[in-house]
Amino acid sequence: MPAKKGAHSPYLMLSVTMVLWGSAFASSKSVVAYVPHSVAALLRFGGAALALLVALYFLGDRRAAARAPRGAGRRAALAGVLGVFAYNSAFFWGLSLAPSLDAGILIPVMSPVLTSLFLLATKRERASWARLAGLALGLTGAAIFFLGAGGSAQGSPARLAGDALFLLSAGCWAAYTLAGPRVLAGVDPLRATTYATCAGAVLLGLVAAPAVPDVHWAELPPGVWLNALFLALGAAAIANLLYYRGVGAVGPARASLMMFTVPVVNTLCGTLFLDESFGPVQAAGATVLLCGAVLAATQGRLPWRRTAAPAPLASASSDQSAATRLPRSSG
């Protein structure tokens, strides 16, 4: 089936998604500058949960819900504990210590690297020379990046600790991605996303509760509220739904390559709006890491040159989310 064109083009949907996700790192950093990191996470995903509940009410497929396997909603909610609560707890904490530029490199690029490492270690995928070379480059680049975070002229112990939390976030997302196909089989994407987001938002709310009374809500500048609104509606709810539609149309292999535009968008936003920058050591590490991740994801081949049809919506890709996996909430 040929890809749709115009406003319904899957590549347009994926491009919009990557812009939303890429800009979310700098936007999240702007919120963390005024409120505790736990409250910032609650603002984003509490708002996203409300938006998705409204979308589910008006757009949800009730017939598909009736056909869902028993306990599917509970499994989706449990997956949200890992992919929404754990991931974002580490992510927003890291943002309180390190620049958003670091998050925009480590999380979207290391997530597929860690996913591939697990798949190879458990022999669920074969180890090609390109995959192994890409993983080796990726890990080398990550080591250089961390060296720059702690020891370069622009580095510091706090930045190194923040980058470690970003790496933990990437690990949480990799595990979340790997668990997705089993725990979400038979659940439509919108419903699964809603259940996971709501479960994660409840836990984020419990963690943020002690800090909420200490926030001077009336004194927050309008920019904080605008950023929080963008994160909840744009970078979480809308972006996730567009990503699902894009993956369903072009397959996970092609969609996964779009992920590597996220660091580019994030770097532009962090540089232009937050005046952040890399040191030369971190810049070199980021370049090596990105090249290694692309090589590992493509295995030396461009997906659009393959003659086979895209993978079906329910299949699992090697490095990124298949349609049965929960959408990325990164950034």
CSV table of C-alpha atoms in Angstrom, one decimal:
chain,number,residue,atom,x,y,z
A,1,MET,CA,0.0,0.0,0.0
A,2,PRO,CA,1.5,3.3,-1.0
A,3,ALA,CA,2.2,5.9,1.7
A,4,LYS,CA,-0.3,8.7,2.0
A,5,LYS,CA,0.7,12.2,1.0
A,6,GLY,CA,-0.1,15.6,2.4
A,7,ALA,CA,-1.3,16.1,5.9
A,8,HIS,CA,-1.8,12.3,6.3
A,9,SER,CA,1.7,11.4,5.3
A,10,PRO,CA,3.3,9.1,7.8
A,11,TYR,CA,6.7,10.8,7.4
A,12,LEU,CA,5.1,14.1,8.1
A,13,MET,CA,3.6,12.7,11.3
A,14,LEU,CA,6.9,11.2,12.3
A,15,SER,CA,8.7,14.5,11.5
A,16,VAL,CA,6.3,16.4,13.7
A,17,THR,CA,6.8,13.9,16.4
A,18,MET,CA,10.5,14.2,16.4
A,19,VAL,CA,10.3,18.0,16.5
A,20,LEU,CA,8.0,17.7,19.5
A,21,TRP,CA,10.2,15.2,21.3
A,22,GLY,CA,13.4,17.1,20.4
A,23,SER,CA,12.1,20.4,21.8
A,24,ALA,CA,10.7,18.7,24.9
A,25,PHE,CA,14.2,18.5,26.5
A,26,ALA,CA,14.8,22.2,26.6
A,27,SER,CA,11.2,22.9,27.5
A,28,SER,CA,11.4,20.5,30.5
A,29,LYS,CA,14.6,22.2,31.6
A,30,SER,CA,12.8,25.5,31.6
A,31,VAL,CA,10.1,24.1,34.0
A,32,VAL,CA,12.7,22.5,36.3
A,33,ALA,CA,14.3,25.9,36.7
A,34,TYR,CA,11.3,27.1,38.6
A,35,VAL,CA,9.8,24.0,40.3
A,36,PRO,CA,11.2,20.8,41.9
A,37,HIS,CA,11.9,18.1,39.4
A,38,SER,CA,9.2,15.8,40.9
A,39,VAL,CA,6.6,18.6,40.5
A,40,ALA,CA,7.8,19.2,36.9
A,41,ALA,CA,7.3,15.5,36.1
A,42,LEU,CA,3.8,15.6,37.6
A,43,LEU,CA,2.9,18.7,35.6
A,44,ARG,CA,3.9,17.0,32.3
A,45,PHE,CA,2.3,13.6,32.8
A,46,GLY,CA,-0.6,14.6,35.0
A,47,GLY,CA,-1.6,16.9,32.2
A,48,ALA,CA,-0.9,14.2,29.6
A,49,ALA,CA,-3.0,11.7,31.5
A,50,LEU,CA,-6.0,14.1,31.5
A,51,ALA,CA,-5.6,14.8,27.8
A,52,LEU,CA,-5.4,11.1,26.9
A,53,LEU,CA,-8.5,10.3,29.0
A,54,VAL,CA,-10.4,12.9,27.1
A,55,ALA,CA,-9.1,11.5,23.8
A,56,LEU,CA,-9.9,8.0,24.8
A,57,TYR,CA,-13.5,9.0,25.7
A,58,PHE,CA,-14.1,10.6,22.3
A,59,LEU,CA,-11.8,8.5,20.0
A,60,GLY,CA,-11.4,5.2,21.8
A,61,ASP,CA,-12.5,2.0,20.1
A,62,ARG,CA,-15.0,0.4,22.5
A,63,ARG,CA,-15.3,-2.7,20.4
A,64,ALA,CA,-11.6,-3.3,20.5
A,65,ALA,CA,-11.6,-2.8,24.3
A,66,ALA,CA,-14.2,-5.5,24.6
A,67,ARG,CA,-12.1,-7.9,22.7
A,68,ALA,CA,-8.9,-7.1,24.7
A,69,PRO,CA,-7.4,-10.0,26.6
A,70,ARG,CA,-8.3,-10.3,30.3
A,71,GLY,CA,-5.9,-8.3,32.4
A,72,ALA,CA,-4.5,-6.4,29.5
A,73,GLY,CA,-5.3,-3.0,31.0
A,74,ARG,CA,-3.6,-4.0,34.3
A,75,ARG,CA,-0.5,-5.1,32.4
A,76,ALA,CA,-0.4,-1.8,30.5
A,77,ALA,CA,-0.6,0.1,33.7
A,78,LEU,CA,2.2,-1.9,35.2
A,79,ALA,CA,4.3,-1.2,32.2
A,80,GLY,CA,3.6,2.5,32.8
A,81,VAL,CA,5.3,2.2,36.2
A,82,LEU,CA,8.6,1.5,34.4
A,83,GLY,CA,8.2,3.6,31.2
A,84,VAL,CA,6.5,6.7,32.7
A,85,PHE,CA,7.2,6.7,36.4
A,86,ALA,CA,10.7,5.3,36.7
A,87,TYR,CA,11.9,6.8,33.3
A,88,ASN,CA,10.6,10.3,34.1
A,89,SER,CA,11.7,10.3,37.7
A,90,ALA,CA,15.3,9.8,36.6
A,91,PHE,CA,14.9,12.1,33.6
A,92,PHE,CA,13.6,15.2,35.5
A,93,TRP,CA,16.0,14.6,38.4
A,94,GLY,CA,18.8,14.6,35.9
A,95,LEU,CA,17.6,17.8,34.3
A,96,SER,CA,18.0,19.5,37.7
A,97,LEU,CA,21.7,18.6,37.6
A,98,ALA,CA,22.8,18.6,33.9
A,99,PRO,CA,22.0,20.5,30.7
A,100,SER,CA,19.1,19.4,28.5
A,101,LEU,CA,21.7,18.9,25.7
A,102,ASP,CA,23.1,15.9,27.5
A,103,ALA,CA,19.6,14.4,27.9
A,104,GLY,CA,18.9,14.9,24.2
A,105,ILE,CA,22.0,12.9,23.3
A,106,LEU,CA,22.1,10.1,25.9
A,107,ILE,CA,18.4,9.1,26.1
A,108,PRO,CA,17.3,8.8,22.5
A,109,VAL,CA,20.6,7.4,21.3
A,110,MET,CA,21.5,5.1,24.2
A,111,SER,CA,18.0,3.5,24.4
A,112,PRO,CA,18.4,1.6,21.1
A,113,VAL,CA,22.0,0.7,22.0
A,114,LEU,CA,20.9,-0.8,25.3
A,115,THR,CA,18.0,-2.6,23.7
A,116,SER,CA,20.3,-4.2,21.1
A,117,LEU,CA,22.7,-5.2,23.7
A,118,PHE,CA,20.0,-7.1,25.6
A,119,LEU,CA,18.6,-8.7,22.5
A,120,LEU,CA,22.1,-10.0,21.5
A,121,ALA,CA,22.9,-11.1,25.1
A,122,THR,CA,19.7,-13.2,25.3
A,123,LYS,CA,20.3,-14.5,21.7
A,124,ARG,CA,17.0,-13.1,20.5
A,125,GLU,CA,18.8,-11.6,17.6
A,126,ARG,CA,21.9,-12.6,15.6
A,127,ALA,CA,25.1,-10.6,15.9
A,128,SER,CA,26.1,-9.2,12.5
A,129,TRP,CA,29.5,-7.4,12.1
A,130,ALA,CA,27.7,-4.1,11.5
A,131,ARG,CA,25.6,-4.5,14.7
A,132,LEU,CA,28.6,-5.4,16.8
A,133,ALA,CA,30.7,-2.6,15.3
A,134,GLY,CA,27.9,-0.1,15.9
A,135,LEU,CA,27.4,-1.2,19.5
A,136,ALA,CA,31.1,-0.9,20.1
A,137,LEU,CA,31.2,2.6,18.7
A,138,GLY,CA,28.1,3.6,20.7
A,139,LEU,CA,29.6,2.4,24.0
A,140,THR,CA,32.9,4.1,23.2
A,141,GLY,CA,31.1,7.3,22.4
A,142,ALA,CA,29.2,7.1,25.6
A,143,ALA,CA,32.4,6.6,27.6
A,144,ILE,CA,34.0,9.7,25.9
A,145,PHE,CA,30.8,11.7,26.6
A,146,PHE,CA,30.8,10.8,30.3
A,147,LEU,CA,34.5,11.6,30.5
A,148,GLY,CA,33.8,15.1,29.1
A,149,ALA,CA,30.8,15.5,31.5
A,150,GLY,CA,33.0,15.1,34.5
A,151,GLY,CA,36.5,16.2,33.5
A,152,SER,CA,36.3,18.8,30.8
A,153,ALA,CA,36.4,22.6,31.2
A,154,GLN,CA,32.6,22.6,31.0
A,155,GLY,CA,32.1,19.5,33.1
A,156,SER,CA,31.3,19.1,36.8
A,157,PRO,CA,30.4,16.4,39.3
A,158,ALA,CA,26.8,17.6,39.2
A,159,ARG,CA,26.7,17.3,35.4
A,160,LEU,CA,28.2,13.8,35.6
A,161,ALA,CA,25.6,12.8,38.1
A,162,GLY,CA,22.8,14.2,35.9
A,163,ASP,CA,24.2,12.3,32.9
A,164,ALA,CA,24.2,9.1,35.0
A,165,LEU,CA,20.5,9.6,35.6
A,166,PHE,CA,19.9,10.2,31.9
A,167,LEU,CA,21.6,6.8,31.3
A,168,LEU,CA,19.3,5.2,33.9
A,169,SER,CA,16.4,6.8,32.0
A,170,ALA,CA,17.6,5.2,28.8
A,171,GLY,CA,17.9,1.9,30.5
A,172,CYS,CA,14.3,2.2,31.8
A,173,TRP,CA,13.1,3.0,28.3
A,174,ALA,CA,15.0,0.1,26.8
A,175,ALA,CA,13.4,-2.3,29.3
A,176,TYR,CA,10.0,-0.7,28.7
A,177,THR,CA,10.4,-1.2,25.0
A,178,LEU,CA,11.4,-4.8,25.4
A,179,ALA,CA,8.5,-5.6,27.7
A,180,GLY,CA,5.9,-3.9,25.5
A,181,PRO,CA,5.0,-6.6,22.9
A,182,ARG,CA,4.2,-9.1,25.6
A,183,VAL,CA,2.3,-7.0,28.1
A,184,LEU,CA,0.4,-5.0,25.5
A,185,ALA,CA,-0.7,-7.7,23.1
A,186,GLY,CA,-4.3,-7.2,22.0
A,187,VAL,CA,-4.7,-3.6,23.4
A,188,ASP,CA,-5.2,-0.7,21.0
A,189,PRO,CA,-2.5,1.9,21.1
A,190,LEU,CA,-4.6,4.8,22.5
A,191,ARG,CA,-6.0,2.8,25.3
A,192,ALA,CA,-2.6,1.3,26.2
A,193,THR,CA,-0.9,4.7,26.2
A,194,THR,CA,-3.7,6.1,28.4
A,195,TYR,CA,-3.5,3.3,31.0
A,196,ALA,CA,0.3,3.5,31.2
A,197,THR,CA,0.3,7.3,31.4
A,198,CYS,CA,-2.3,7.4,34.1
A,199,ALA,CA,-0.6,4.8,36.2
A,200,GLY,CA,2.7,6.6,35.9
A,201,ALA,CA,1.1,10.0,36.7
A,202,VAL,CA,-0.5,8.6,39.9
A,203,LEU,CA,2.9,7.5,41.2
A,204,LEU,CA,4.6,10.7,40.1
A,205,GLY,CA,1.9,12.5,42.0
A,206,LEU,CA,2.6,10.6,45.2
A,207,VAL,CA,6.3,11.4,44.9
A,208,ALA,CA,5.7,15.0,44.2
A,209,ALA,CA,3.1,15.5,46.9
A,210,PRO,CA,5.5,16.7,49.7
A,211,ALA,CA,7.0,19.3,47.4
A,212,VAL,CA,3.8,20.7,45.9
A,213,PRO,CA,3.0,23.0,48.9
A,214,ASP,CA,6.4,24.6,48.7
A,215,VAL,CA,5.9,25.8,45.2
A,216,HIS,CA,4.8,29.5,45.0
A,217,TRP,CA,2.3,28.8,42.3
A,218,ALA,CA,1.0,32.4,41.9
A,219,GLU,CA,4.6,33.7,41.3
A,220,LEU,CA,5.4,31.3,38.5
A,221,PRO,CA,6.0,33.2,35.2
A,222,PRO,CA,3.6,32.6,32.3
A,223,GLY,CA,6.4,30.8,30.4
A,224,VAL,CA,6.5,28.0,32.9
A,225,TRP,CA,2.7,27.3,32.4
A,226,LEU,CA,3.1,27.5,28.6
A,227,ASN,CA,6.0,25.0,28.7
A,228,ALA,CA,4.1,22.7,31.0
A,229,LEU,CA,1.1,22.9,28.6
A,230,PHE,CA,3.3,22.1,25.6
A,231,LEU,CA,4.9,19.2,27.4
A,232,ALA,CA,1.6,17.6,28.4
A,233,LEU,CA,-0.3,18.1,25.2
A,234,GLY,CA,2.3,18.3,22.5
A,235,ALA,CA,5.4,16.3,23.6
A,236,ALA,CA,3.4,13.6,25.4
A,237,ALA,CA,-0.2,13.1,24.2
A,238,ILE,CA,-0.1,14.3,20.6
A,239,ALA,CA,3.4,13.2,19.8
A,240,ASN,CA,2.8,9.7,21.1
A,241,LEU,CA,-0.4,9.3,19.0
A,242,LEU,CA,1.3,10.6,15.8
A,243,TYR,CA,4.2,8.2,16.4
A,244,TYR,CA,1.9,5.2,16.6
A,245,ARG,CA,0.2,6.2,13.3
A,246,GLY,CA,3.6,6.7,11.6
A,247,VAL,CA,5.0,3.4,12.8
A,248,GLY,CA,1.8,1.6,11.6
A,249,ALA,CA,2.1,3.1,8.1
A,250,VAL,CA,5.9,2.7,7.4
A,251,GLY,CA,7.0,0.0,9.8
A,252,PRO,CA,9.3,0.3,12.8
A,253,ALA,CA,12.6,-0.1,10.9
A,254,ARG,CA,12.0,3.1,8.9
A,255,ALA,CA,10.4,4.9,11.8
A,256,SER,CA,13.4,4.1,14.1
A,257,LEU,CA,15.8,6.1,11.9
A,258,MET,CA,13.7,9.2,12.4
A,259,MET,CA,14.7,9.0,16.1
A,260,PHE,CA,18.2,10.1,15.3
A,261,THR,CA,16.8,13.6,14.4
A,262,VAL,CA,15.8,14.1,18.0
A,263,PRO,CA,19.4,15.1,19.2
A,264,VAL,CA,19.6,17.5,16.3
A,265,VAL,CA,16.4,19.3,17.3
A,266,ASN,CA,17.3,19.2,20.9
A,267,THR,CA,20.8,20.7,20.3
A,268,LEU,CA,19.3,23.6,18.3
A,269,CYS,CA,16.7,24.3,21.1
A,270,GLY,CA,19.2,24.0,23.9
A,271,THR,CA,21.7,26.3,22.2
A,272,LEU,CA,19.2,28.9,21.0
A,273,PHE,CA,16.9,29.1,24.0
A,274,LEU,CA,18.9,28.0,27.0
A,275,ASP,CA,22.4,29.1,25.9
A,276,GLU,CA,23.7,25.6,26.6
A,277,SER,CA,26.8,24.1,25.0
A,278,PHE,CA,29.0,21.0,24.8
A,279,GLY,CA,32.7,20.9,25.5
A,280,PRO,CA,34.9,19.5,22.8
A,281,VAL,CA,35.3,16.2,24.5
A,282,GLN,CA,31.5,15.8,24.9
A,283,ALA,CA,31.0,16.9,21.3
A,284,ALA,CA,33.4,14.2,20.1
A,285,GLY,CA,31.7,11.6,22.3
A,286,ALA,CA,28.3,12.5,21.0
A,287,THR,CA,29.4,12.2,17.4
A,288,VAL,CA,30.9,8.8,18.0
A,289,LEU,CA,27.8,7.6,19.9
A,290,LEU,CA,25.4,8.8,17.3
A,291,CYS,CA,27.4,7.2,14.4
A,292,GLY,CA,27.5,3.9,16.4
A,293,ALA,CA,23.8,3.9,17.2
A,294,VAL,CA,22.9,4.6,13.5
A,295,LEU,CA,25.2,1.7,12.4
A,296,ALA,CA,23.7,-0.6,14.9
A,297,ALA,CA,20.1,0.3,14.0
A,298,THR,CA,20.6,0.0,10.2
A,299,GLN,CA,23.2,-2.8,10.3
A,300,GLY,CA,24.8,-1.1,7.4
A,301,ARG,CA,21.7,-1.1,5.2
A,302,LEU,CA,19.1,1.6,4.5
A,303,PRO,CA,15.6,0.3,5.3
A,304,TRP,CA,14.0,2.1,2.4
A,305,ARG,CA,16.2,0.2,-0.1
A,306,ARG,CA,14.9,-3.1,1.0
A,307,THR,CA,12.3,-4.7,-1.2
A,308,ALA,CA,10.4,-6.4,1.5
A,309,ALA,CA,7.2,-4.8,2.8
A,310,PRO,CA,7.3,-3.0,6.1
A,311,ALA,CA,6.9,-5.1,9.2
A,312,PRO,CA,3.3,-5.5,10.3
A,313,LEU,CA,1.9,-3.3,13.1
A,314,ALA,CA,2.1,-6.1,15.7
A,315,SER,CA,5.7,-7.2,14.9
A,316,ALA,CA,8.7,-6.3,17.1
A,317,SER,CA,11.6,-4.4,15.6
A,318,SER,CA,15.2,-4.9,16.5
A,319,ASP,CA,16.0,-1.6,18.0
A,320,GLN,CA,13.0,0.6,18.4
A,321,SER,CA,9.3,0.4,19.3
A,322,ALA,CA,7.0,-1.8,17.3
A,323,ALA,CA,3.4,-0.9,17.2
A,324,THR,CA,2.6,-3.1,20.1
A,325,ARG,CA,5.2,-1.3,22.2
A,326,LEU,CA,4.3,1.8,24.1
A,327,PRO,CA,5.2,5.1,22.5
A,328,ARG,CA,8.3,7.0,23.6
A,329,SER,CA,7.8,9.6,26.3
A,330,SER,CA,11.3,10.7,26.1
A,331,GLY,CA,12.2,14.3,26.6
